[in-house]
């Protein structure tokens, strides 16, 4: 450990630890679920850390939040009801709010301290909560989904931490089954699905589970996030049986002119990044096994 630097050390990425220079620690606390820290870095703005793992930095959060949101929402016509599991910082809410067809945005985050800390230290991210379509439930996403009426949502976005700690069940088959049930026919799931450089074992399990449960299509996409382990992170993009969804050819493009004129322009996503650059076909994923 280098004095004055934060190093992201975890058994989930043994033998490597990305480091950021710390200017100042702004917050340190312990919630019911995890240790929470916010620090000012020299080059990535403020950084949110849960149990020693970076959740976001001000500089590169766009590449994650925009992709996890617009990959699914641009792939279906007229999304109206959207659910977010995790994502307590509010960044995914901010991105969903760009879609004018959306009428209802529900979020279930387990840890209210993440919400409070984000509102205090990351106003440009937590701004997502200010949208009147948003309803926050503080609770476990697994339990929340059990009470959702069948076919309720057009899209579900699982912005989850890694599968060590409170997010473990969000990577398991029963959870995917309850997601599928909560989606309408032809509805879409996008879930945080780790890095092909570190976690092919986890990804292969997720792919196998999703293939059994999602009878529409099952895809893996990725984006670059320099402060996430290995500098990239993936998403599982699935649809339920019903009107077919082709994630490679989004039918519901964002009005990019409109977005660029808004108070917070898009920084990373555009309809070209979507296909084919950031979608890896499952066949190609099995090649990645040799990485
Ligand atoms: N958008 C920033 C990135 C995140 S946040 C993940 C969130 O998931 C955290 O706020 C955490 O409290 C919440 N969470 C964890 N488990 C659950 C659960 N069971 N139900 C609801 N919310 C939960 C993801 C960062 C990815 C890091 C990659 N290394």
JSON list of C-alpha atoms in Angstrom, two decimals, residues 7-233:
[
{"chain": "A", "resi": 7, "resn": "UNK", "atom": "CA", "xyz": [-5.53, 0.85, -3.76]},
{"chain": "A", "resi": 8, "resn": "UNK", "atom": "CA", "xyz": [-8.46, -1.36, -4.67]},
{"chain": "A", "resi": 9, "resn": "UNK", "atom": "CA", "xyz": [-7.43, -4.66, -3.14]},
{"chain": "A", "resi": 10, "resn": "UNK", "atom": "CA", "xyz": [-9.86, -7.60, -3.28]},
{"chain": "A", "resi": 11, "resn": "UNK", "atom": "CA", "xyz": [-9.84, -11.38, -3.46]},
{"chain": "A", "resi": 12, "resn": "UNK", "atom": "CA", "xyz": [-12.02, -10.95, -6.55]},
{"chain": "A", "resi": 13, "resn": "UNK", "atom": "CA", "xyz": [-8.98, -9.65, -8.47]},
{"chain": "A", "resi": 14, "resn": "UNK", "atom": "CA", "xyz": [-5.99, -11.23, -6.76]},
{"chain": "A", "resi": 15, "resn": "UNK", "atom": "CA", "xyz": [-2.52, -10.01, -7.71]},
{"chain": "A", "resi": 16, "resn": "UNK", "atom": "CA", "xyz": [-3.57, -6.59, -8.98]},
{"chain": "A", "resi": 17, "resn": "UNK", "atom": "CA", "xyz": [-4.86, -3.38, -7.46]},
{"chain": "A", "resi": 18, "resn": "UNK", "atom": "CA", "xyz": [-5.61, -0.20, -9.35]},
{"chain": "A", "resi": 19, "resn": "UNK", "atom": "CA", "xyz": [-4.60, 2.89, -7.35]},
{"chain": "A", "resi": 20, "resn": "UNK", "atom": "CA", "xyz": [-5.73, 6.51, -7.26]},
{"chain": "A", "resi": 21, "resn": "UNK", "atom": "CA", "xyz": [-3.94, 9.37, -5.54]},
{"chain": "A", "resi": 22, "resn": "UNK", "atom": "CA", "xyz": [-6.01, 10.70, -2.63]},
{"chain": "A", "resi": 23, "resn": "UNK", "atom": "CA", "xyz": [-6.23, 14.47, -2.11]},
{"chain": "A", "resi": 24, "resn": "UNK", "atom": "CA", "xyz": [-8.63, 14.29, 0.81]},
{"chain": "A", "resi": 25, "resn": "UNK", "atom": "CA", "xyz": [-10.94, 11.81, 2.50]},
{"chain": "A", "resi": 26, "resn": "UNK", "atom": "CA", "xyz": [-14.38, 13.44, 2.59]},
{"chain": "A", "resi": 27, "resn": "UNK", "atom": "CA", "xyz": [-16.52, 10.80, 4.30]},
{"chain": "A", "resi": 28, "resn": "UNK", "atom": "CA", "xyz": [-16.06, 7.53, 6.11]},
{"chain": "A", "resi": 29, "resn": "UNK", "atom": "CA", "xyz": [-18.92, 5.59, 7.67]},
{"chain": "A", "resi": 30, "resn": "UNK", "atom": "CA", "xyz": [-20.34, 2.17, 8.31]},
{"chain": "A", "resi": 31, "resn": "UNK", "atom": "CA", "xyz": [-23.90, 1.33, 7.37]},
{"chain": "A", "resi": 32, "resn": "UNK", "atom": "CA", "xyz": [-25.89, -1.76, 8.27]},
{"chain": "A", "resi": 33, "resn": "UNK", "atom": "CA", "xyz": [-24.50, -3.41, 5.12]},
{"chain": "A", "resi": 34, "resn": "UNK", "atom": "CA", "xyz": [-21.07, -2.01, 4.26]},
{"chain": "A", "resi": 35, "resn": "UNK", "atom": "CA", "xyz": [-18.23, 0.42, 4.84]},
{"chain": "A", "resi": 36, "resn": "UNK", "atom": "CA", "xyz": [-18.73, 3.60, 2.86]},
{"chain": "A", "resi": 37, "resn": "UNK", "atom": "CA", "xyz": [-15.99, 6.05, 1.91]},
{"chain": "A", "resi": 38, "resn": "UNK", "atom": "CA", "xyz": [-15.84, 9.13, -0.32]},
{"chain": "A", "resi": 39, "resn": "UNK", "atom": "CA", "xyz": [-12.53, 10.73, -1.26]},
{"chain": "A", "resi": 40, "resn": "UNK", "atom": "CA", "xyz": [-11.31, 13.48, -3.54]},
{"chain": "A", "resi": 41, "resn": "UNK", "atom": "CA", "xyz": [-8.84, 11.99, -6.01]},
{"chain": "A", "resi": 42, "resn": "UNK", "atom": "CA", "xyz": [-6.21, 13.96, -7.94]},
{"chain": "A", "resi": 43, "resn": "UNK", "atom": "CA", "xyz": [-7.39, 13.01, -11.42]},
{"chain": "A", "resi": 44, "resn": "UNK", "atom": "CA", "xyz": [-10.85, 11.32, -11.34]},
{"chain": "A", "resi": 45, "resn": "UNK", "atom": "CA", "xyz": [-12.83, 13.76, -9.17]},
{"chain": "A", "resi": 46, "resn": "UNK", "atom": "CA", "xyz": [-14.69, 12.40, -6.16]},
{"chain": "A", "resi": 47, "resn": "UNK", "atom": "CA", "xyz": [-14.76, 8.64, -5.69]},
{"chain": "A", "resi": 48, "resn": "UNK", "atom": "CA", "xyz": [-17.40, 6.47, -3.96]},
{"chain": "A", "resi": 49, "resn": "UNK", "atom": "CA", "xyz": [-16.05, 3.29, -2.34]},
{"chain": "A", "resi": 50, "resn": "UNK", "atom": "CA", "xyz": [-18.08, 0.46, -0.74]},
{"chain": "A", "resi": 51, "resn": "UNK", "atom": "CA", "xyz": [-16.21, -2.17, 1.26]},
{"chain": "A", "resi": 52, "resn": "UNK", "atom": "CA", "xyz": [-12.96, -1.12, -0.40]},
{"chain": "A", "resi": 53, "resn": "UNK", "atom": "CA", "xyz": [-14.36, -1.42, -3.95]},
{"chain": "A", "resi": 54, "resn": "UNK", "atom": "CA", "xyz": [-14.80, 1.61, -6.25]},
{"chain": "A", "resi": 55, "resn": "UNK", "atom": "CA", "xyz": [-18.45, 2.11, -7.23]},
{"chain": "A", "resi": 56, "resn": "UNK", "atom": "CA", "xyz": [-18.01, 5.28, -9.23]},
{"chain": "A", "resi": 57, "resn": "UNK", "atom": "CA", "xyz": [-15.79, 8.26, -9.91]},
{"chain": "A", "resi": 58, "resn": "UNK", "atom": "CA", "xyz": [-17.03, 11.59, -11.23]},
{"chain": "A", "resi": 59, "resn": "UNK", "atom": "CA", "xyz": [-14.83, 11.35, -14.29]},
{"chain": "A", "resi": 60, "resn": "UNK", "atom": "CA", "xyz": [-15.78, 7.95, -15.69]},
{"chain": "A", "resi": 61, "resn": "UNK", "atom": "CA", "xyz": [-19.25, 7.17, -14.22]},
{"chain": "A", "resi": 62, "resn": "UNK", "atom": "CA", "xyz": [-20.78, 8.27, -17.54]},
{"chain": "A", "resi": 63, "resn": "UNK", "atom": "CA", "xyz": [-19.33, 5.30, -19.43]},
{"chain": "A", "resi": 64, "resn": "UNK", "atom": "CA", "xyz": [-21.05, 2.89, -17.04]},
{"chain": "A", "resi": 65, "resn": "UNK", "atom": "CA", "xyz": [-24.35, 4.61, -16.24]},
{"chain": "A", "resi": 66, "resn": "UNK", "atom": "CA", "xyz": [-25.10, 5.61, -19.84]},
{"chain": "A", "resi": 67, "resn": "UNK", "atom": "CA", "xyz": [-24.36, 2.17, -21.22]},
{"chain": "A", "resi": 68, "resn": "UNK", "atom": "CA", "xyz": [-26.19, 0.10, -18.56]},
{"chain": "A", "resi": 69, "resn": "UNK", "atom": "CA", "xyz": [-29.25, 2.29, -19.17]},
{"chain": "A", "resi": 70, "resn": "UNK", "atom": "CA", "xyz": [-29.39, 3.08, -22.87]},
{"chain": "A", "resi": 71, "resn": "UNK", "atom": "CA", "xyz": [-28.37, -0.35, -24.17]},
{"chain": "A", "resi": 72, "resn": "UNK", "atom": "CA", "xyz": [-31.65, -1.81, -22.84]},
{"chain": "A", "resi": 73, "resn": "UNK", "atom": "CA", "xyz": [-33.94, 1.23, -23.12]},
{"chain": "A", "resi": 74, "resn": "UNK", "atom": "CA", "xyz": [-33.01, 2.06, -26.71]},
{"chain": "A", "resi": 75, "resn": "UNK", "atom": "CA", "xyz": [-33.71, -1.51, -27.75]},
{"chain": "A", "resi": 76, "resn": "UNK", "atom": "CA", "xyz": [-37.48, -1.51, -27.10]},
{"chain": "A", "resi": 77, "resn": "UNK", "atom": "CA", "xyz": [-40.17, 0.82, -28.40]},
{"chain": "A", "resi": 78, "resn": "UNK", "atom": "CA", "xyz": [-41.77, 3.17, -25.86]},
{"chain": "A", "resi": 79, "resn": "UNK", "atom": "CA", "xyz": [-40.44, 1.92, -22.51]},
{"chain": "A", "resi": 80, "resn": "UNK", "atom": "CA", "xyz": [-42.92, 3.12, -19.86]},
{"chain": "A", "resi": 81, "resn": "UNK", "atom": "CA", "xyz": [-42.20, 1.30, -16.60]},
{"chain": "A", "resi": 82, "resn": "UNK", "atom": "CA", "xyz": [-38.62, 0.78, -15.53]},
{"chain": "A", "resi": 83, "resn": "UNK", "atom": "CA", "xyz": [-37.17, -0.80, -12.37]},
{"chain": "A", "resi": 84, "resn": "UNK", "atom": "CA", "xyz": [-33.65, -0.29, -11.04]},
{"chain": "A", "resi": 85, "resn": "UNK", "atom": "CA", "xyz": [-32.19, -2.70, -8.48]},
{"chain": "A", "resi": 86, "resn": "UNK", "atom": "CA", "xyz": [-29.17, -1.25, -6.62]},
{"chain": "A", "resi": 87, "resn": "UNK", "atom": "CA", "xyz": [-27.84, 1.95, -8.18]},
{"chain": "A", "resi": 88, "resn": "UNK", "atom": "CA", "xyz": [-28.36, 3.95, -4.97]},
{"chain": "A", "resi": 89, "resn": "UNK", "atom": "CA", "xyz": [-26.14, 6.76, -6.27]},
{"chain": "A", "resi": 90, "resn": "UNK", "atom": "CA", "xyz": [-28.94, 7.78, -8.68]},
{"chain": "A", "resi": 91, "resn": "UNK", "atom": "CA", "xyz": [-26.88, 7.85, -11.89]},
{"chain": "A", "resi": 92, "resn": "UNK", "atom": "CA", "xyz": [-28.98, 5.25, -13.68]},
{"chain": "A", "resi": 93, "resn": "UNK", "atom": "CA", "xyz": [-32.11, 7.23, -12.71]},
{"chain": "A", "resi": 94, "resn": "UNK", "atom": "CA", "xyz": [-30.59, 10.32, -14.28]},
{"chain": "A", "resi": 95, "resn": "UNK", "atom": "CA", "xyz": [-30.05, 8.39, -17.51]},
{"chain": "A", "resi": 96, "resn": "UNK", "atom": "CA", "xyz": [-33.53, 6.77, -17.55]},
{"chain": "A", "resi": 97, "resn": "UNK", "atom": "CA", "xyz": [-35.04, 10.24, -17.18]},
{"chain": "A", "resi": 98, "resn": "UNK", "atom": "CA", "xyz": [-33.71, 11.15, -20.66]},
{"chain": "A", "resi": 99, "resn": "UNK", "atom": "CA", "xyz": [-36.37, 8.83, -22.13]},
{"chain": "A", "resi": 100, "resn": "UNK", "atom": "CA", "xyz": [-39.56, 10.82, -22.51]},
{"chain": "A", "resi": 101, "resn": "UNK", "atom": "CA", "xyz": [-41.74, 7.73, -23.02]},
{"chain": "A", "resi": 102, "resn": "UNK", "atom": "CA", "xyz": [-40.99, 6.58, -19.45]},
{"chain": "A", "resi": 103, "resn": "UNK", "atom": "CA", "xyz": [-43.84, 7.18, -16.99]},
{"chain": "A", "resi": 104, "resn": "UNK", "atom": "CA", "xyz": [-42.68, 5.30, -13.90]},
{"chain": "A", "resi": 105, "resn": "UNK", "atom": "CA", "xyz": [-39.18, 4.74, -12.51]},
{"chain": "A", "resi": 106, "resn": "UNK", "atom": "CA", "xyz": [-38.93, 2.50, -9.44]},
{"chain": "A", "resi": 107, "resn": "UNK", "atom": "CA", "xyz": [-35.67, 1.91, -7.62]},
{"chain": "A", "resi": 108, "resn": "UNK", "atom": "CA", "xyz": [-34.88, -0.60, -4.87]},
{"chain": "A", "resi": 109, "resn": "UNK", "atom": "CA", "xyz": [-31.55, 0.07, -3.16]},
{"chain": "A", "resi": 110, "resn": "UNK", "atom": "CA", "xyz": [-30.58, -1.90, -0.05]},
{"chain": "A", "resi": 111, "resn": "UNK", "atom": "CA", "xyz": [-28.56, 0.80, 1.68]},
{"chain": "A", "resi": 112, "resn": "UNK", "atom": "CA", "xyz": [-30.08, 4.19, 2.52]},
{"chain": "A", "resi": 113, "resn": "UNK", "atom": "CA", "xyz": [-26.65, 5.50, 3.51]},
{"chain": "A", "resi": 114, "resn": "UNK", "atom": "CA", "xyz": [-25.48, 5.13, -0.11]},
{"chain": "A", "resi": 115, "resn": "UNK", "atom": "CA", "xyz": [-28.43, 7.30, -1.17]},
{"chain": "A", "resi": 116, "resn": "UNK", "atom": "CA", "xyz": [-27.74, 9.97, 1.48]},
{"chain": "A", "resi": 117, "resn": "UNK", "atom": "CA", "xyz": [-23.99, 10.07, 0.84]},
{"chain": "A", "resi": 118, "resn": "UNK", "atom": "CA", "xyz": [-24.56, 10.32, -2.93]},
{"chain": "A", "resi": 119, "resn": "UNK", "atom": "CA", "xyz": [-27.00, 13.21, -2.50]},
{"chain": "A", "resi": 120, "resn": "UNK", "atom": "CA", "xyz": [-24.43, 15.00, -0.36]},
{"chain": "A", "resi": 121, "resn": "UNK", "atom": "CA", "xyz": [-21.23, 14.38, -2.33]},
{"chain": "A", "resi": 122, "resn": "UNK", "atom": "CA", "xyz": [-22.32, 13.53, -5.90]},
{"chain": "A", "resi": 123, "resn": "UNK", "atom": "CA", "xyz": [-25.07, 16.02, -6.81]},
{"chain": "A", "resi": 124, "resn": "UNK", "atom": "CA", "xyz": [-24.49, 15.56, -10.57]},
{"chain": "A", "resi": 125, "resn": "UNK", "atom": "CA", "xyz": [-25.21, 11.85, -10.15]},
{"chain": "A", "resi": 126, "resn": "UNK", "atom": "CA", "xyz": [-27.91, 11.91, -7.46]},
{"chain": "A", "resi": 127, "resn": "UNK", "atom": "CA", "xyz": [-29.77, 14.52, -9.52]},
{"chain": "A", "resi": 128, "resn": "UNK", "atom": "CA", "xyz": [-31.58, 11.44, -10.86]},
{"chain": "A", "resi": 129, "resn": "UNK", "atom": "CA", "xyz": [-33.73, 11.43, -7.69]},
{"chain": "A", "resi": 130, "resn": "UNK", "atom": "CA", "xyz": [-35.18, 14.83, -8.55]},
{"chain": "A", "resi": 131, "resn": "UNK", "atom": "CA", "xyz": [-37.24, 13.43, -11.43]},
{"chain": "A", "resi": 132, "resn": "UNK", "atom": "CA", "xyz": [-40.92, 13.24, -10.35]},
{"chain": "A", "resi": 133, "resn": "UNK", "atom": "CA", "xyz": [-41.33, 9.81, -11.98]},
{"chain": "A", "resi": 134, "resn": "UNK", "atom": "CA", "xyz": [-38.94, 8.23, -9.44]},
{"chain": "A", "resi": 135, "resn": "UNK", "atom": "CA", "xyz": [-40.09, 6.17, -6.40]},
{"chain": "A", "resi": 136, "resn": "UNK", "atom": "CA", "xyz": [-37.37, 4.89, -4.05]},
{"chain": "A", "resi": 137, "resn": "UNK", "atom": "CA", "xyz": [-37.80, 1.77, -1.93]},
{"chain": "A", "resi": 138, "resn": "UNK", "atom": "CA", "xyz": [-35.03, 1.01, 0.55]},
{"chain": "A", "resi": 139, "resn": "UNK", "atom": "CA", "xyz": [-34.73, -2.76, 0.75]},
{"chain": "A", "resi": 140, "resn": "UNK", "atom": "CA", "xyz": [-33.27, -5.92, -0.70]},
{"chain": "A", "resi": 141, "resn": "UNK", "atom": "CA", "xyz": [-33.85, -6.22, -4.44]},
{"chain": "A", "resi": 142, "resn": "UNK", "atom": "CA", "xyz": [-34.49, -9.95, -4.10]},
{"chain": "A", "resi": 143, "resn": "UNK", "atom": "CA", "xyz": [-37.37, -9.43, -1.66]},
{"chain": "A", "resi": 144, "resn": "UNK", "atom": "CA", "xyz": [-38.73, -6.47, -3.64]},
{"chain": "A", "resi": 145, "resn": "UNK", "atom": "CA", "xyz": [-39.05, -8.51, -6.82]},
{"chain": "A", "resi": 146, "resn": "UNK", "atom": "CA", "xyz": [-41.00, -11.23, -5.06]},
{"chain": "A", "resi": 147, "resn": "UNK", "atom": "CA", "xyz": [-43.83, -8.74, -4.52]},
{"chain": "A", "resi": 148, "resn": "UNK", "atom": "CA", "xyz": [-43.88, -7.27, -8.02]},
{"chain": "A", "resi": 149, "resn": "UNK", "atom": "CA", "xyz": [-46.99, -8.16, -10.08]},
{"chain": "A", "resi": 150, "resn": "UNK", "atom": "CA", "xyz": [-46.25, -10.38, -13.07]},
{"chain": "A", "resi": 151, "resn": "UNK", "atom": "CA", "xyz": [-45.39, -8.56, -16.29]},
{"chain": "A", "resi": 152, "resn": "UNK", "atom": "CA", "xyz": [-45.19, -5.17, -14.55]},
{"chain": "A", "resi": 153, "resn": "UNK", "atom": "CA", "xyz": [-42.05, -3.68, -16.13]},
{"chain": "A", "resi": 154, "resn": "UNK", "atom": "CA", "xyz": [-40.82, -2.99, -19.66]},
{"chain": "A", "resi": 155, "resn": "UNK", "atom": "CA", "xyz": [-37.21, -2.95, -18.49]},
{"chain": "A", "resi": 156, "resn": "UNK", "atom": "CA", "xyz": [-35.26, -3.90, -15.36]},
{"chain": "A", "resi": 157, "resn": "UNK", "atom": "CA", "xyz": [-31.74, -2.60, -14.78]},
{"chain": "A", "resi": 158, "resn": "UNK", "atom": "CA", "xyz": [-29.65, -4.32, -12.11]},
{"chain": "A", "resi": 159, "resn": "UNK", "atom": "CA", "xyz": [-26.91, -1.88, -11.12]},
{"chain": "A", "resi": 160, "resn": "UNK", "atom": "CA", "xyz": [-25.38, -4.13, -8.55]},
{"chain": "A", "resi": 161, "resn": "UNK", "atom": "CA", "xyz": [-22.12, -4.31, -6.65]},
{"chain": "A", "resi": 162, "resn": "UNK", "atom": "CA", "xyz": [-19.91, -7.39, -6.98]},
{"chain": "A", "resi": 163, "resn": "UNK", "atom": "CA", "xyz": [-21.20, -10.78, -5.80]},
{"chain": "A", "resi": 164, "resn": "UNK", "atom": "CA", "xyz": [-19.37, -10.65, -2.46]},
{"chain": "A", "resi": 165, "resn": "UNK", "atom": "CA", "xyz": [-21.63, -9.10, 0.22]},
{"chain": "A", "resi": 166, "resn": "UNK", "atom": "CA", "xyz": [-25.23, -7.93, -0.11]},
{"chain": "A", "resi": 167, "resn": "UNK", "atom": "CA", "xyz": [-25.34, -8.36, -3.90]},
{"chain": "A", "resi": 168, "resn": "UNK", "atom": "CA", "xyz": [-24.52, -12.08, -3.97]},
{"chain": "A", "resi": 169, "resn": "UNK", "atom": "CA", "xyz": [-28.07, -13.26, -4.63]},
{"chain": "A", "resi": 170, "resn": "UNK", "atom": "CA", "xyz": [-28.43, -10.80, -7.51]},
{"chain": "A", "resi": 171, "resn": "UNK", "atom": "CA", "xyz": [-26.16, -13.09, -9.51]},
{"chain": "A", "resi": 172, "resn": "UNK", "atom": "CA", "xyz": [-28.10, -16.30, -8.83]},
{"chain": "A", "resi": 173, "resn": "UNK", "atom": "CA", "xyz": [-30.66, -18.18, -10.88]},
{"chain": "A", "resi": 174, "resn": "UNK", "atom": "CA", "xyz": [-33.76, -17.67, -8.67]},
{"chain": "A", "resi": 175, "resn": "UNK", "atom": "CA", "xyz": [-33.20, -13.93, -8.91]},
{"chain": "A", "resi": 176, "resn": "UNK", "atom": "CA", "xyz": [-33.08, -14.04, -12.71]},
{"chain": "A", "resi": 177, "resn": "UNK", "atom": "CA", "xyz": [-36.28, -16.08, -12.68]},
{"chain": "A", "resi": 178, "resn": "UNK", "atom": "CA", "xyz": [-38.08, -13.43, -10.63]},
{"chain": "A", "resi": 179, "resn": "UNK", "atom": "CA", "xyz": [-36.75, -10.71, -12.95]},
{"chain": "A", "resi": 180, "resn": "UNK", "atom": "CA", "xyz": [-38.15, -12.55, -15.97]},
{"chain": "A", "resi": 181, "resn": "UNK", "atom": "CA", "xyz": [-41.52, -12.88, -14.23]},
{"chain": "A", "resi": 182, "resn": "UNK", "atom": "CA", "xyz": [-41.66, -9.19, -13.46]},
{"chain": "A", "resi": 183, "resn": "UNK", "atom": "CA", "xyz": [-41.04, -8.27, -17.10]},
{"chain": "A", "resi": 184, "resn": "UNK", "atom": "CA", "xyz": [-43.73, -8.05, -19.76]},
{"chain": "A", "resi": 185, "resn": "UNK", "atom": "CA", "xyz": [-43.39, -10.31, -22.84]},
{"chain": "A", "resi": 186, "resn": "UNK", "atom": "CA", "xyz": [-40.52, -8.88, -24.89]},
{"chain": "A", "resi": 187, "resn": "UNK", "atom": "CA", "xyz": [-39.28, -6.90, -21.85]},
{"chain": "A", "resi": 188, "resn": "UNK", "atom": "CA", "xyz": [-35.56, -6.44, -21.24]},
{"chain": "A", "resi": 189, "resn": "UNK", "atom": "CA", "xyz": [-33.02, -6.97, -18.47]},
{"chain": "A", "resi": 190, "resn": "UNK", "atom": "CA", "xyz": [-29.62, -5.33, -18.27]},
{"chain": "A", "resi": 191, "resn": "UNK", "atom": "CA", "xyz": [-27.44, -6.40, -15.37]},
{"chain": "A", "resi": 192, "resn": "UNK", "atom": "CA", "xyz": [-23.89, -5.61, -14.28]},
{"chain": "A", "resi": 193, "resn": "UNK", "atom": "CA", "xyz": [-21.91, -8.67, -15.38]},
{"chain": "A", "resi": 194, "resn": "UNK", "atom": "CA", "xyz": [-18.24, -8.19, -14.46]},
{"chain": "A", "resi": 195, "resn": "UNK", "atom": "CA", "xyz": [-15.16, -8.32, -16.68]},
{"chain": "A", "resi": 196, "resn": "UNK", "atom": "CA", "xyz": [-14.10, -10.89, -19.24]},
{"chain": "A", "resi": 197, "resn": "UNK", "atom": "CA", "xyz": [-10.49, -10.39, -18.08]},
{"chain": "A", "resi": 198, "resn": "UNK", "atom": "CA", "xyz": [-11.22, -11.41, -14.49]},
{"chain": "A", "resi": 199, "resn": "UNK", "atom": "CA", "xyz": [-14.49, -13.27, -14.19]},
{"chain": "A", "resi": 200, "resn": "UNK", "atom": "CA", "xyz": [-15.17, -15.60, -17.09]},
{"chain": "A", "resi": 201, "resn": "UNK", "atom": "CA", "xyz": [-16.29, -18.21, -14.53]},
{"chain": "A", "resi": 202, "resn": "UNK", "atom": "CA", "xyz": [-18.96, -15.88, -13.11]},
{"chain": "A", "resi": 203, "resn": "UNK", "atom": "CA", "xyz": [-19.97, -14.74, -16.61]},
{"chain": "A", "resi": 204, "resn": "UNK", "atom": "CA", "xyz": [-20.37, -18.29, -17.87]},
{"chain": "A", "resi": 205, "resn": "UNK", "atom": "CA", "xyz": [-22.65, -19.11, -14.94]},
{"chain": "A", "resi": 206, "resn": "UNK", "atom": "CA", "xyz": [-24.74, -16.01, -15.60]},
{"chain": "A", "resi": 207, "resn": "UNK", "atom": "CA", "xyz": [-24.95, -16.81, -19.32]},
{"chain": "A", "resi": 208, "resn": "UNK", "atom": "CA", "xyz": [-26.01, -20.41, -18.61]},
{"chain": "A", "resi": 209, "resn": "UNK", "atom": "CA", "xyz": [-28.69, -19.28, -16.14]},
{"chain": "A", "resi": 210, "resn": "UNK", "atom": "CA", "xyz": [-30.00, -16.55, -18.40]},
{"chain": "A", "resi": 211, "resn": "UNK", "atom": "CA", "xyz": [-30.20, -18.86, -21.38]},
{"chain": "A", "resi": 212, "resn": "UNK", "atom": "CA", "xyz": [-32.50, -21.13, -19.41]},
{"chain": "A", "resi": 213, "resn": "UNK", "atom": "CA", "xyz": [-34.68, -18.33, -18.16]},
{"chain": "A", "resi": 214, "resn": "UNK", "atom": "CA", "xyz": [-34.83, -15.70, -20.91]},
{"chain": "A", "resi": 215, "resn": "UNK", "atom": "CA", "xyz": [-36.48, -17.16, -23.98]},
{"chain": "A", "resi": 216, "resn": "UNK", "atom": "CA", "xyz": [-36.05, -14.04, -26.12]},
{"chain": "A", "resi": 217, "resn": "UNK", "atom": "CA", "xyz": [-32.38, -13.21, -26.62]},
{"chain": "A", "resi": 218, "resn": "UNK", "atom": "CA", "xyz": [-29.31, -13.38, -24.39]},
{"chain": "A", "resi": 219, "resn": "UNK", "atom": "CA", "xyz": [-26.32, -11.14, -25.10]},
{"chain": "A", "resi": 220, "resn": "UNK", "atom": "CA", "xyz": [-23.20, -9.84, -23.43]},
{"chain": "A", "resi": 221, "resn": "UNK", "atom": "CA", "xyz": [-22.10, -6.24, -23.90]},
{"chain": "A", "resi": 222, "resn": "UNK", "atom": "CA", "xyz": [-19.21, -4.29, -22.43]},
{"chain": "A", "resi": 223, "resn": "UNK", "atom": "CA", "xyz": [-17.91, -0.81, -21.85]},
{"chain": "A", "resi": 224, "resn": "UNK", "atom": "CA", "xyz": [-14.65, 0.72, -20.75]},
{"chain": "A", "resi": 225, "resn": "UNK", "atom": "CA", "xyz": [-14.44, 2.15, -17.22]},
{"chain": "A", "resi": 226, "resn": "UNK", "atom": "CA", "xyz": [-10.83, 2.92, -16.31]},
{"chain": "A", "resi": 227, "resn": "UNK", "atom": "CA", "xyz": [-11.46, 2.82, -12.55]},
{"chain": "A", "resi": 228, "resn": "UNK", "atom": "CA", "xyz": [-13.20, -0.57, -12.54]},
{"chain": "A", "resi": 229, "resn": "UNK", "atom": "CA", "xyz": [-10.99, -3.64, -12.18]},
{"chain": "A", "resi": 230, "resn": "UNK", "atom": "CA", "xyz": [-9.30, -4.46, -15.52]},
{"chain": "A", "resi": 231, "resn": "UNK", "atom": "CA", "xyz": [-10.59, -1.17, -16.97]},
{"chain": "A", "resi": 232, "resn": "UNK", "atom": "CA", "xyz": [-13.76, -2.63, -18.39]},
{"chain": "A", "resi": 233, "resn": "UNK", "atom": "CA", "xyz": [-17.08, -4.04, -17.26]}
]
